[in-house]
Short mmCIF file of N, CA, C and O in Angstrom, two decimals:
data_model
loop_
_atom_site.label_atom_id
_atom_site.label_comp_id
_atom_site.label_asym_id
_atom_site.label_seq_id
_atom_site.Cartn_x
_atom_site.Cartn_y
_atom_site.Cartn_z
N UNK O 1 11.88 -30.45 -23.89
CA UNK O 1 13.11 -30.56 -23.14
C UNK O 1 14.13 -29.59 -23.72
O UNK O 1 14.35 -29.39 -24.92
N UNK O 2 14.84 -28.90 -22.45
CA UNK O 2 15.52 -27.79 -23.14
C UNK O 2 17.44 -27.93 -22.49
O UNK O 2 17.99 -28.89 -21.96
N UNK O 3 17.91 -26.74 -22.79
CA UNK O 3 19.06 -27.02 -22.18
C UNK O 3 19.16 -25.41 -20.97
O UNK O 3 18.57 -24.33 -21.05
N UNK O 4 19.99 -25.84 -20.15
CA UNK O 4 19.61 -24.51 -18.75
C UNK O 4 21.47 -24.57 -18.91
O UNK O 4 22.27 -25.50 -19.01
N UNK O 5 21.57 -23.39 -18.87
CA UNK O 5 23.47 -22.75 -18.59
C UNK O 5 23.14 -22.81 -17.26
O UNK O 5 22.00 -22.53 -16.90
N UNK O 6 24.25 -23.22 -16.27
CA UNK O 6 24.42 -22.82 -15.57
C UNK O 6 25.92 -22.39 -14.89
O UNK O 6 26.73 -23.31 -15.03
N UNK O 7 26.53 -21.13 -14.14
CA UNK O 7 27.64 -20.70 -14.51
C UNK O 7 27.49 -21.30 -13.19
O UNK O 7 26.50 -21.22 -12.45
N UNK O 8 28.86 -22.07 -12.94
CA UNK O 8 30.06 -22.83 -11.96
C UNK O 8 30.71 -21.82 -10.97
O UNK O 8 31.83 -22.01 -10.51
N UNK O 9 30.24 -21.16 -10.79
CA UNK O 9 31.56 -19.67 -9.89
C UNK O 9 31.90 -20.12 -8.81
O UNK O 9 31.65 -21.29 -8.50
N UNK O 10 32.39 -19.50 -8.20
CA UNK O 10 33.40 -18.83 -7.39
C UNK O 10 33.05 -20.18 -6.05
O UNK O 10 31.96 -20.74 -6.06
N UNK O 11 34.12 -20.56 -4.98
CA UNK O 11 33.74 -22.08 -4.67
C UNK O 11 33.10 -21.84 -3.22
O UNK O 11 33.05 -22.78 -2.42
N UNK O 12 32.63 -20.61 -2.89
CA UNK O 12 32.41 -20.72 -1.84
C UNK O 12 30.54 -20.89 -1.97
O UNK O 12 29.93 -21.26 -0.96
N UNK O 13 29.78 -20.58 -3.28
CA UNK O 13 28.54 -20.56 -3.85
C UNK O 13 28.18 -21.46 -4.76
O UNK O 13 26.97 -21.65 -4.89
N UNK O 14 29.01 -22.12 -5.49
CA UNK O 14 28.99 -23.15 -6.69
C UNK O 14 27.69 -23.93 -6.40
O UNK O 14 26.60 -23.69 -6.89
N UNK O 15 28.07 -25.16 -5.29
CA UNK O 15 27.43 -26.28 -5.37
C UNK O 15 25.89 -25.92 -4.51
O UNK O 15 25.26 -26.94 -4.23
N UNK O 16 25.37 -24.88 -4.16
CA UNK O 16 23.87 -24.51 -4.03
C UNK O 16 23.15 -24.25 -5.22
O UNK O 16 22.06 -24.68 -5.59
N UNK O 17 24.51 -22.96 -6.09
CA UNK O 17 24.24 -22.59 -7.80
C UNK O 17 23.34 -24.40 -8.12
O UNK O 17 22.17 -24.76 -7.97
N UNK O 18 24.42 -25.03 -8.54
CA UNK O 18 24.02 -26.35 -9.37
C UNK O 18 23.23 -26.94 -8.25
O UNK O 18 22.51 -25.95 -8.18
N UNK O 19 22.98 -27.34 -7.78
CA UNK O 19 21.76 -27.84 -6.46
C UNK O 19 20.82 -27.73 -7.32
O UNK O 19 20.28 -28.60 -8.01
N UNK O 20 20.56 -26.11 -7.24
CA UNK O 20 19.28 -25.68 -7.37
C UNK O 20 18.96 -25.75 -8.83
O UNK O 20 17.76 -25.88 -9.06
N UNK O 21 19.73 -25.71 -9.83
CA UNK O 21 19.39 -25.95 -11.10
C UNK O 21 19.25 -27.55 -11.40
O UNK O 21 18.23 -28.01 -11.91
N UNK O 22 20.08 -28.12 -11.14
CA UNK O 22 20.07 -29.78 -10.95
C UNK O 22 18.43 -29.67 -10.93
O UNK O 22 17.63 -29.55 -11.85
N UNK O 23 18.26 -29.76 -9.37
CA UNK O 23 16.83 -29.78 -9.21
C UNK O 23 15.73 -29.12 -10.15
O UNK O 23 15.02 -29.96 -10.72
N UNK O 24 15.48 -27.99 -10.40
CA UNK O 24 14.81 -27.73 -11.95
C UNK O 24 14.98 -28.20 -12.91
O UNK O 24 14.16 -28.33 -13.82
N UNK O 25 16.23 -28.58 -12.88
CA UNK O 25 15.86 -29.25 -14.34
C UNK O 25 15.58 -30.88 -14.66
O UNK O 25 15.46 -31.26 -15.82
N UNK O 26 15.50 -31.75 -13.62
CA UNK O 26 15.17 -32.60 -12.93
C UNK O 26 13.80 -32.40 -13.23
O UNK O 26 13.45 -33.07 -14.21
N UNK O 27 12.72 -31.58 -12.62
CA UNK O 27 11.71 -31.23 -12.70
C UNK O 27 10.56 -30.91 -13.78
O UNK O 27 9.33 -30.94 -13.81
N UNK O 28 11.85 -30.52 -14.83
CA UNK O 28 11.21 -30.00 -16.00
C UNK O 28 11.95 -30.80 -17.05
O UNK O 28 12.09 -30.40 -18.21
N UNK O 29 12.31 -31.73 -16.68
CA UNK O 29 13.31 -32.52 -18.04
C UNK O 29 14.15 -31.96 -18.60
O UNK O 29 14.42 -32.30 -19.75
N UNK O 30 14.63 -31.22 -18.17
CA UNK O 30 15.91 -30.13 -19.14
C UNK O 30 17.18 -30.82 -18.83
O UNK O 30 17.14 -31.72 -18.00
N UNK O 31 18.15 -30.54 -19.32
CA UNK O 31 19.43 -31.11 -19.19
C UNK O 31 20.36 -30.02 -18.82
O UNK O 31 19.82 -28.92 -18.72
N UNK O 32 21.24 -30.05 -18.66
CA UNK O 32 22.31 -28.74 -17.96
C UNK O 32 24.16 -28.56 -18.89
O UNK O 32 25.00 -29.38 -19.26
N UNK O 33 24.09 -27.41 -18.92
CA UNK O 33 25.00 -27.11 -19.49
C UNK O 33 26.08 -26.41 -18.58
O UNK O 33 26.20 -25.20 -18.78
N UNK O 34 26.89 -26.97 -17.61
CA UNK O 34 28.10 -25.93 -16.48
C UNK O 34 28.75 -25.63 -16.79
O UNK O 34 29.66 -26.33 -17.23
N UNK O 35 28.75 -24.32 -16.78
CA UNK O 35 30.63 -23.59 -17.57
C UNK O 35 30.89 -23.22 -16.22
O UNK O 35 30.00 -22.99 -15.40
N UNK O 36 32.14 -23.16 -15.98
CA UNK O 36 33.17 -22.58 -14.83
C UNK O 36 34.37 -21.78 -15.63
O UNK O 36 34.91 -22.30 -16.61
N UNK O 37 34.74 -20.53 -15.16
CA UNK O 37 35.67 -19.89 -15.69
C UNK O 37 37.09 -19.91 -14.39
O UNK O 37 37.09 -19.33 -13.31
N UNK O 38 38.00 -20.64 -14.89
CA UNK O 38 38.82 -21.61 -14.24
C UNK O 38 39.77 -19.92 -13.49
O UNK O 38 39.87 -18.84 -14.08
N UNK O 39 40.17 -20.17 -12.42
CA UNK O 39 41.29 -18.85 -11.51
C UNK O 39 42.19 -19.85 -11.14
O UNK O 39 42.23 -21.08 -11.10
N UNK O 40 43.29 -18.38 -10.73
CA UNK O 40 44.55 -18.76 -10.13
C UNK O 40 44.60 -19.98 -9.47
O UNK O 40 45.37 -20.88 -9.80
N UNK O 41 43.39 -20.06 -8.08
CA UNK O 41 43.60 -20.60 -7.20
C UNK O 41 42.57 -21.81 -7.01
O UNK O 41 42.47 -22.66 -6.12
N UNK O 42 41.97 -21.62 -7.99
CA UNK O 42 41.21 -23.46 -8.36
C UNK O 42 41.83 -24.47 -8.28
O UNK O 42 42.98 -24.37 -8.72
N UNK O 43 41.37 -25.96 -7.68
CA UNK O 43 41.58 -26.80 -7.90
C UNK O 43 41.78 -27.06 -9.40
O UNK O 43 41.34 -26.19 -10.16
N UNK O 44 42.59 -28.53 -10.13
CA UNK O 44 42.50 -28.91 -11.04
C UNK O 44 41.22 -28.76 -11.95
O UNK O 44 40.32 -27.97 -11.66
N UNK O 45 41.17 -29.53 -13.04
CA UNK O 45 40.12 -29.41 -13.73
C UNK O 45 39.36 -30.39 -13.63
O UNK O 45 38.16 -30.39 -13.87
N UNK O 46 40.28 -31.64 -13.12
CA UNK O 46 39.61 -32.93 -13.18
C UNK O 46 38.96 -32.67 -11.55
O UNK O 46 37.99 -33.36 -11.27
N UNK O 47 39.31 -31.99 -10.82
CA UNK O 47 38.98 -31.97 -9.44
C UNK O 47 37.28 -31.13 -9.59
O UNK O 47 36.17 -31.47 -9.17
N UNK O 48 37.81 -29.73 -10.53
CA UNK O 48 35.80 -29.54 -10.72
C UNK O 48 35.11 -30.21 -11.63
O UNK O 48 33.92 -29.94 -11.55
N UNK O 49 35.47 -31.25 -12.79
CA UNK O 49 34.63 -32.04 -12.98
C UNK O 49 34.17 -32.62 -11.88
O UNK O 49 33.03 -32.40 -11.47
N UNK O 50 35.07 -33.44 -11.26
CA UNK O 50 34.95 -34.29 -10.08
C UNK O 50 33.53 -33.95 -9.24
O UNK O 50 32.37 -34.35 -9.33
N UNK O 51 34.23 -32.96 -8.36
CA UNK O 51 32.98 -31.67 -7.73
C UNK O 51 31.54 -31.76 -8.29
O UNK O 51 30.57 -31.62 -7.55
N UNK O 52 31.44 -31.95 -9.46
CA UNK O 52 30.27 -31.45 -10.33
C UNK O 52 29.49 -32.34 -10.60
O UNK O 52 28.26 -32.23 -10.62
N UNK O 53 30.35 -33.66 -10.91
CA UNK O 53 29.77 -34.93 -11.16
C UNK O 53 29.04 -35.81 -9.34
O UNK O 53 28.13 -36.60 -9.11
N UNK O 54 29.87 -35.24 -8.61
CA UNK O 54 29.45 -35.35 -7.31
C UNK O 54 28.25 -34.87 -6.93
O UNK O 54 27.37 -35.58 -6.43
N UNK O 55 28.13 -33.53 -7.16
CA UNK O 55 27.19 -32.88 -7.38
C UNK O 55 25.66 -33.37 -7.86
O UNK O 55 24.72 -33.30 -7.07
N UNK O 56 25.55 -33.69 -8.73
CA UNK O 56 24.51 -34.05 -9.72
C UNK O 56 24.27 -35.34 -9.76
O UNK O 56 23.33 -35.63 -10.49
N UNK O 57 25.05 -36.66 -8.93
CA UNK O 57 24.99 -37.68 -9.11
C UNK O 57 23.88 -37.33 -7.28
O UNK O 57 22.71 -37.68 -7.12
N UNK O 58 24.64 -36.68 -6.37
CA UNK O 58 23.71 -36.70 -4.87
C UNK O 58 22.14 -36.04 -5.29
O UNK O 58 21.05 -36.45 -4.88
N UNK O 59 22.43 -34.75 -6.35
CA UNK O 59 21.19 -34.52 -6.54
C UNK O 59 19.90 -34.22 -7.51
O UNK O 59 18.72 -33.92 -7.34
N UNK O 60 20.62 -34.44 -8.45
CA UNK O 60 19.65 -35.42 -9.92
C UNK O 60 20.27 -36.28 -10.63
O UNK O 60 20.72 -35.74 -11.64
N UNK O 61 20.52 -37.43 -10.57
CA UNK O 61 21.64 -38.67 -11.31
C UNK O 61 20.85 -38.72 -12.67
O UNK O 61 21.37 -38.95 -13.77
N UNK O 62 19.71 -38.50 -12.47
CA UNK O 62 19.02 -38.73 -13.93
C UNK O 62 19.14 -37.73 -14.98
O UNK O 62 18.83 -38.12 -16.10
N UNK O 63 19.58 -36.31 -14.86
CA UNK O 63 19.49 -35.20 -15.79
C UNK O 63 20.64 -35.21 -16.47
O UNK O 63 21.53 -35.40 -15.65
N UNK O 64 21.05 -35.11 -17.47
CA UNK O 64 21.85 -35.14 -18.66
C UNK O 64 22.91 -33.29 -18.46
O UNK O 64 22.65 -32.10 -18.60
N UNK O 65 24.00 -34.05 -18.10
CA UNK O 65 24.79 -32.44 -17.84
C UNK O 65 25.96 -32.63 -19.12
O UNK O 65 26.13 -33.66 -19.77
N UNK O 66 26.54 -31.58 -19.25
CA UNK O 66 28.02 -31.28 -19.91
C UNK O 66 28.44 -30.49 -19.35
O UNK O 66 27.55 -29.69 -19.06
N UNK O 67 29.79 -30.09 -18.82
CA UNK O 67 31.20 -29.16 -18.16
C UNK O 67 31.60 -28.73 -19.21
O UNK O 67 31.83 -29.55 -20.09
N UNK O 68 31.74 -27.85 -19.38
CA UNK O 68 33.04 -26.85 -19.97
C UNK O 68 33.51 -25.58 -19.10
O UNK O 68 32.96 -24.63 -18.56
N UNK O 69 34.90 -26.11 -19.25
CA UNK O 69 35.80 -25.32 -18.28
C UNK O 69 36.93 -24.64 -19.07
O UNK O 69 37.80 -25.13 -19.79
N UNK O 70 36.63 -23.13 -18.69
CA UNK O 70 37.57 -21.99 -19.69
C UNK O 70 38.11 -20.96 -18.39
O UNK O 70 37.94 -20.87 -17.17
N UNK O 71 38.82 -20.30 -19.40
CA UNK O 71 39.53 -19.08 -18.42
C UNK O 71 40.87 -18.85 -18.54
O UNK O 71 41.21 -17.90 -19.24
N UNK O 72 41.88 -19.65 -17.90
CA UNK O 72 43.12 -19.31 -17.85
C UNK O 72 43.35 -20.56 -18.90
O UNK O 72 42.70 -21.60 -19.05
N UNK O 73 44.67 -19.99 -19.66
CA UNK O 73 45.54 -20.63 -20.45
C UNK O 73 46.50 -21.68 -19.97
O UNK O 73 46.76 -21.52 -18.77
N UNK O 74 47.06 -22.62 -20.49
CA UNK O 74 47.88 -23.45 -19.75
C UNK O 74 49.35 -23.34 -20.70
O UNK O 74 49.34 -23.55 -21.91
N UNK O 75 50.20 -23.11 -20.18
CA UNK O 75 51.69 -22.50 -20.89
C UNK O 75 52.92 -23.79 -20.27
O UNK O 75 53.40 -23.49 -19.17
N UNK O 76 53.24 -24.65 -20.65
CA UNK O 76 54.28 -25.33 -19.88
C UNK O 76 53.76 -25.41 -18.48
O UNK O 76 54.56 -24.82 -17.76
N UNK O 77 52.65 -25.96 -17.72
CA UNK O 77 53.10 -26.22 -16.67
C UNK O 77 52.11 -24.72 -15.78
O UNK O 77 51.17 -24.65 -14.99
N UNK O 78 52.81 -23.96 -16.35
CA UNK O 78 52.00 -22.52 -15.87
C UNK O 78 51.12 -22.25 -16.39
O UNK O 78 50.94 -22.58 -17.56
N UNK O 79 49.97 -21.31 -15.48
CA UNK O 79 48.55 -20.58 -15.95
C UNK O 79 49.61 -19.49 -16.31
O UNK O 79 50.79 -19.48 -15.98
N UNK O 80 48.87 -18.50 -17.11
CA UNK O 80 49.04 -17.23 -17.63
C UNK O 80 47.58 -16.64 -18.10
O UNK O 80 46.98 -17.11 -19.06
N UNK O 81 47.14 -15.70 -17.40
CA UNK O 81 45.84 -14.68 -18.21
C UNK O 81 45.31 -14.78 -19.01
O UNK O 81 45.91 -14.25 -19.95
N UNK O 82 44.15 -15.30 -19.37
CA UNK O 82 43.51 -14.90 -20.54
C UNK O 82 43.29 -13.26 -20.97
O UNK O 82 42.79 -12.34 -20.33
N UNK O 83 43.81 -13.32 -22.18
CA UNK O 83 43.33 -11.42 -22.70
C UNK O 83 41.90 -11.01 -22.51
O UNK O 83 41.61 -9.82 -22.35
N UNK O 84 40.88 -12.10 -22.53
CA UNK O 84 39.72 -11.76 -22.85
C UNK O 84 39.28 -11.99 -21.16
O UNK O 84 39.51 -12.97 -20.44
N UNK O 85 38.53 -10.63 -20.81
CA UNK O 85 37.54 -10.61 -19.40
C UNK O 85 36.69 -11.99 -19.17
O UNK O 85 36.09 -12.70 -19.98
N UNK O 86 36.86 -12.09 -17.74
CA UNK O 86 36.09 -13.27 -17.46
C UNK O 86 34.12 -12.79 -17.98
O UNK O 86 33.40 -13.49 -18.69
N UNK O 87 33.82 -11.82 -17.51
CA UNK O 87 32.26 -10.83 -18.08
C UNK O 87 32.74 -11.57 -19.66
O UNK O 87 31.90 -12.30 -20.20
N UNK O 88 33.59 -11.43 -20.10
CA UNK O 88 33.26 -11.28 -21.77
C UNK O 88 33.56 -12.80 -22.12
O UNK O 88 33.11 -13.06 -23.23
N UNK O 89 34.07 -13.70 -21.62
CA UNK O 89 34.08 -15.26 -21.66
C UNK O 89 32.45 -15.74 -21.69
O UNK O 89 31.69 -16.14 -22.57
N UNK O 90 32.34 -15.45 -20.10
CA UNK O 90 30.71 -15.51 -19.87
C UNK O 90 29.63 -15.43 -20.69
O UNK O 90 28.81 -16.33 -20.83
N UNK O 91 29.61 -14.03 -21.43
CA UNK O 91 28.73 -13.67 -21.99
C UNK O 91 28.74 -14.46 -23.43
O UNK O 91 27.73 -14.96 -23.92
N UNK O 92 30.04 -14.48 -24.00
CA UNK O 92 30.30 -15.21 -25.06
C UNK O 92 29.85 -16.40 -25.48
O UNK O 92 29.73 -16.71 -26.67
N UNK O 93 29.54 -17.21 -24.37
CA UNK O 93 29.21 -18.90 -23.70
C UNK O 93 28.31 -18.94 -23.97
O UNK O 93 27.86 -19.59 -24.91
N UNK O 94 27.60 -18.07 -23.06
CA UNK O 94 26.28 -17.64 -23.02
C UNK O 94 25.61 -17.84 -24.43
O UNK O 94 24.97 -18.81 -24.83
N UNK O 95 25.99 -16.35 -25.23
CA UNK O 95 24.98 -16.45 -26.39
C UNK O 95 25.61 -17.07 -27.79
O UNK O 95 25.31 -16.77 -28.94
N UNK O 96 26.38 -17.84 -27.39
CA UNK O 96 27.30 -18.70 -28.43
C UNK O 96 26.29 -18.72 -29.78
O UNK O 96 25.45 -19.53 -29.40
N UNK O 97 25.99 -18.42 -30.75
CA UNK O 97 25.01 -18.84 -32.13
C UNK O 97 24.18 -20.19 -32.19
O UNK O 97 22.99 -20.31 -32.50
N UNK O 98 25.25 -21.36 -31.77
CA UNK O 98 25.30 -22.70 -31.96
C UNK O 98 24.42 -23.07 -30.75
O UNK O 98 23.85 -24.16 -30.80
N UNK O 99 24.29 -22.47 -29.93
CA UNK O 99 23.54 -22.86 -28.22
C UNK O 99 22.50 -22.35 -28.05
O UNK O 99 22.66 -21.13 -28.11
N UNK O 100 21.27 -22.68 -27.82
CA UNK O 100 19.90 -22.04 -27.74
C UNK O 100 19.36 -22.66 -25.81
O UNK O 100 18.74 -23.70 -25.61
N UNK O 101 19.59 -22.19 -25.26
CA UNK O 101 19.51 -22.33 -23.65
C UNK O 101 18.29 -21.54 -23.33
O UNK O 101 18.16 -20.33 -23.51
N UNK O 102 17.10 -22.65 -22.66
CA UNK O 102 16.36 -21.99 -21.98
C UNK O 102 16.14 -20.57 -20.71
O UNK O 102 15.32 -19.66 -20.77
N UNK O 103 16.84 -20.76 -20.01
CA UNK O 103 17.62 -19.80 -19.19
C UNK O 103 19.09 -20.17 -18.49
O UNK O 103 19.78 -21.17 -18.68
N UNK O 104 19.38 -18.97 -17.55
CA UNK O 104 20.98 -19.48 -17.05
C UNK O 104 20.45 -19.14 -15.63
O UNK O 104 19.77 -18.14 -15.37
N UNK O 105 20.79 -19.93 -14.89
CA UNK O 105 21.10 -20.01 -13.40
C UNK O 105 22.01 -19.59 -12.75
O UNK O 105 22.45 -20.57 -12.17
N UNK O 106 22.68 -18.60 -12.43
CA UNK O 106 24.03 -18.26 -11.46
C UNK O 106 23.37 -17.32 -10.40
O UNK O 106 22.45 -16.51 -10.29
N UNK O 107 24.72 -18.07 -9.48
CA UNK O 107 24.76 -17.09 -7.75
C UNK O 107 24.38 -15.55 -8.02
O UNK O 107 24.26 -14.91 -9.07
N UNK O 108 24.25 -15.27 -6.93
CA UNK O 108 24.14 -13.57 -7.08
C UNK O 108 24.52 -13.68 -5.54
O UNK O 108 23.93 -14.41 -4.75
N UNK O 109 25.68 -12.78 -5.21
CA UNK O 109 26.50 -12.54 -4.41
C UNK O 109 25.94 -11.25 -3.93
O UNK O 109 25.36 -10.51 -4.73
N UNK O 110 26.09 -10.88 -2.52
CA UNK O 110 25.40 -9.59 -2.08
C UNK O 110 26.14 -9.06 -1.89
O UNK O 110 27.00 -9.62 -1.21
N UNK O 111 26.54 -7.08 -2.45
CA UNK O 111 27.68 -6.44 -2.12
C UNK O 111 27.33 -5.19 -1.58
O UNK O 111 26.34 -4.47 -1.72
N UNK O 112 28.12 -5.12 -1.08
CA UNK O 112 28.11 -3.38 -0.20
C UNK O 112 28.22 -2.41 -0.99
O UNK O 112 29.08 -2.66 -1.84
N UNK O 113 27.59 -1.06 -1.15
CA UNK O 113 27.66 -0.37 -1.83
C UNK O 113 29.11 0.65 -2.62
O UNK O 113 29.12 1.36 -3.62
N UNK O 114 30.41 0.23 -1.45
CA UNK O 114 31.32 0.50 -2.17
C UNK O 114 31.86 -0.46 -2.90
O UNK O 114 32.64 0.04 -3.71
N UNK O 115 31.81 -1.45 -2.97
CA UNK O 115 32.40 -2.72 -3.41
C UNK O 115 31.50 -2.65 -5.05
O UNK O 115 32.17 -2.40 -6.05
N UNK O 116 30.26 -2.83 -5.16
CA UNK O 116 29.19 -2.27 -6.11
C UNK O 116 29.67 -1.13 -7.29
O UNK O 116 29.23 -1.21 -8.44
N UNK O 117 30.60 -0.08 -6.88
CA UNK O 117 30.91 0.70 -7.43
C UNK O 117 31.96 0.60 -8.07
O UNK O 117 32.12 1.16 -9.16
N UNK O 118 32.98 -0.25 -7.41
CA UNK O 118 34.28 -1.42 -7.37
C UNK O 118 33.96 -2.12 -8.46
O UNK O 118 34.30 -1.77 -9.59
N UNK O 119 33.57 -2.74 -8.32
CA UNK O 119 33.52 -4.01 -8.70
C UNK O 119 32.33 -4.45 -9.97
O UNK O 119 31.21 -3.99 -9.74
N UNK O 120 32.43 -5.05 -10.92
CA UNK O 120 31.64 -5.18 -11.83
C UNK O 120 31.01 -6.78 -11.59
O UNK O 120 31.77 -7.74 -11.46
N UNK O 121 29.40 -6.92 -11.55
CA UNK O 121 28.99 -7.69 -11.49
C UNK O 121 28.65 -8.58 -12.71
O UNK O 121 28.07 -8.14 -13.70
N UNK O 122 29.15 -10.19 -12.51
CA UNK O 122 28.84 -11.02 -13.39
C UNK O 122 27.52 -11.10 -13.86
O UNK O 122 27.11 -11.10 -15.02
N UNK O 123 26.71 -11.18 -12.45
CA UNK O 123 25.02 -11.21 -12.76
C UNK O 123 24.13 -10.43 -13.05
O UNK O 123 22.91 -10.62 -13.03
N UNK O 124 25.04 -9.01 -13.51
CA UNK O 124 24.17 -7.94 -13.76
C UNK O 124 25.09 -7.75 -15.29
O UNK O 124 24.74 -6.59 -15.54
N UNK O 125 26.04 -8.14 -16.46
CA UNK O 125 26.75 -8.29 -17.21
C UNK O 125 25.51 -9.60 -18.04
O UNK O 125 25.13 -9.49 -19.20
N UNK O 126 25.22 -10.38 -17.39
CA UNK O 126 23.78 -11.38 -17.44
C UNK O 126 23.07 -10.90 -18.31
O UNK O 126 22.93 -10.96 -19.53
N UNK O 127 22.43 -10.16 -16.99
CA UNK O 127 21.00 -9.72 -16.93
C UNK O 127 21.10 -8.27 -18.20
O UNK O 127 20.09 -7.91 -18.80
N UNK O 128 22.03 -7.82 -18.34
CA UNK O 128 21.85 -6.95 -19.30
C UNK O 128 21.87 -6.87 -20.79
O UNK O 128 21.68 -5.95 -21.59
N UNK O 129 22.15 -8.10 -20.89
CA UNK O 129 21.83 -8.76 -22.81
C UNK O 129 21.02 -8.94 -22.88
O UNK O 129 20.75 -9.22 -24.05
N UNK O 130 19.34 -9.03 -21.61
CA UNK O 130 18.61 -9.10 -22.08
C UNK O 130 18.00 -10.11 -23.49
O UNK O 130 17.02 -9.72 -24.12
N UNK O 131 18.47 -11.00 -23.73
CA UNK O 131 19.02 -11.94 -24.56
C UNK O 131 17.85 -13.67 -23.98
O UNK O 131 17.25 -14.57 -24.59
N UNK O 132 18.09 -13.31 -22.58
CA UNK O 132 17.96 -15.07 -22.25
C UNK O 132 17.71 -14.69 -20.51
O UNK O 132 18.28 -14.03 -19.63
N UNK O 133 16.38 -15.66 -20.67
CA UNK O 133 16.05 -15.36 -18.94
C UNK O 133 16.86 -15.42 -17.81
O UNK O 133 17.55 -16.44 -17.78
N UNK O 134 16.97 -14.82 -17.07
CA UNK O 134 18.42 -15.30 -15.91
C UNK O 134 17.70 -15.72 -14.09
O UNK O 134 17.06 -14.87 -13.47
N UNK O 135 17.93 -16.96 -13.60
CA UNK O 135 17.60 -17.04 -12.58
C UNK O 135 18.12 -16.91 -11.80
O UNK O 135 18.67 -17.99 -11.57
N UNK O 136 18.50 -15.94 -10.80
CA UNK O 136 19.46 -15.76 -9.55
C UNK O 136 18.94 -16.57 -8.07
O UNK O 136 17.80 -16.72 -7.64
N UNK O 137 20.20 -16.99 -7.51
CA UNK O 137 20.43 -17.94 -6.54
C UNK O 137 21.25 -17.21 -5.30
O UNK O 137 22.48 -17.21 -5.35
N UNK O 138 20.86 -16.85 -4.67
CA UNK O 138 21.06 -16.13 -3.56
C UNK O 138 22.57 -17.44 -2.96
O UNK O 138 22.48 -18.59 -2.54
N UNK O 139 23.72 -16.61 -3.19
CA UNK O 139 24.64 -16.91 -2.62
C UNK O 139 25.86 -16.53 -1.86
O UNK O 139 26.42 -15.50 -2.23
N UNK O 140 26.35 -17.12 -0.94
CA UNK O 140 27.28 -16.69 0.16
C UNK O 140 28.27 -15.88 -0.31
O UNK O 140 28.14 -15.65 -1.51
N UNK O 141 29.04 -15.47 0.11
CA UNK O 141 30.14 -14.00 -0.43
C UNK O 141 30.90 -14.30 0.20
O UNK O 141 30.56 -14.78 1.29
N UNK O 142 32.45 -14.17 -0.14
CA UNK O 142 33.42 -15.07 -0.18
C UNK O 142 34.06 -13.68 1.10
O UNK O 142 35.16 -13.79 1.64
#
């Protein structure tokens, strides 16, 4: 029995992301580890626990999860920026010393080739530590 990362993103792909890992690891006795890297325009925190625990209770109640939720700072009341890239949060999580994770599960979002050039991908920031198997989940694009 192992432990599976799986990254929480963006809300229009999330709950297929964890679906589908739920279910594997359900399958294989593993337990789940969800990080979400918290934005502007997220619900609360207690609202994606909420989400998550919803989640996993409709579709493996039996697998053993933990949330951790990072990203933005909380200042009086106000978010303010984290200095550190959401890629470099991620990755950090990821290969933490203390955490030995069978693989990580996150969306993979489909982009157009200018956007591609734009834009830096989480799941290819992943896949390039080469570090830890990565399973991609074909998900909707916001």
């Amino acid at each position: 029995m192992g432990t599976v990362f799986v990254a929480y993103g963006k809300e229009s792909s999330r709950e297929p992301v964890l679906e589908f890992a739920a279910e594997r690891a359900a399958a294989a006795g593993d337990d789940l580890f969800v990080y979400h890297i918290r934005e502007l325009d997220d619900p609360s925190d207690e609202r994606i626990r909420t989400e998550i625990e919803e989640v996993m209770q409709r579709t493996a109640p039996d697998v053993n999860f933990e949330v951790s939720i990072g990203g933005l700072d909380t200042q009086e009341g106000e978010y303010e920026q984290s200095r550190v890239s959401k890629r470099k949060q991620l990755l950090d999580t990821i290969t933490a010393t203390d955490r030995d994770y069978e693989y990580v599960v996150m969306g993979n979002v489909e982009r157009g080739p200018i956007e591609e050039f734009v834009l830096s991908s989480m799941s290819e920031a992943v896949l390039d530590t080469r570090r830890i198997p990565v399973m991609l989940v074909p998900a909707a694009s916001d």
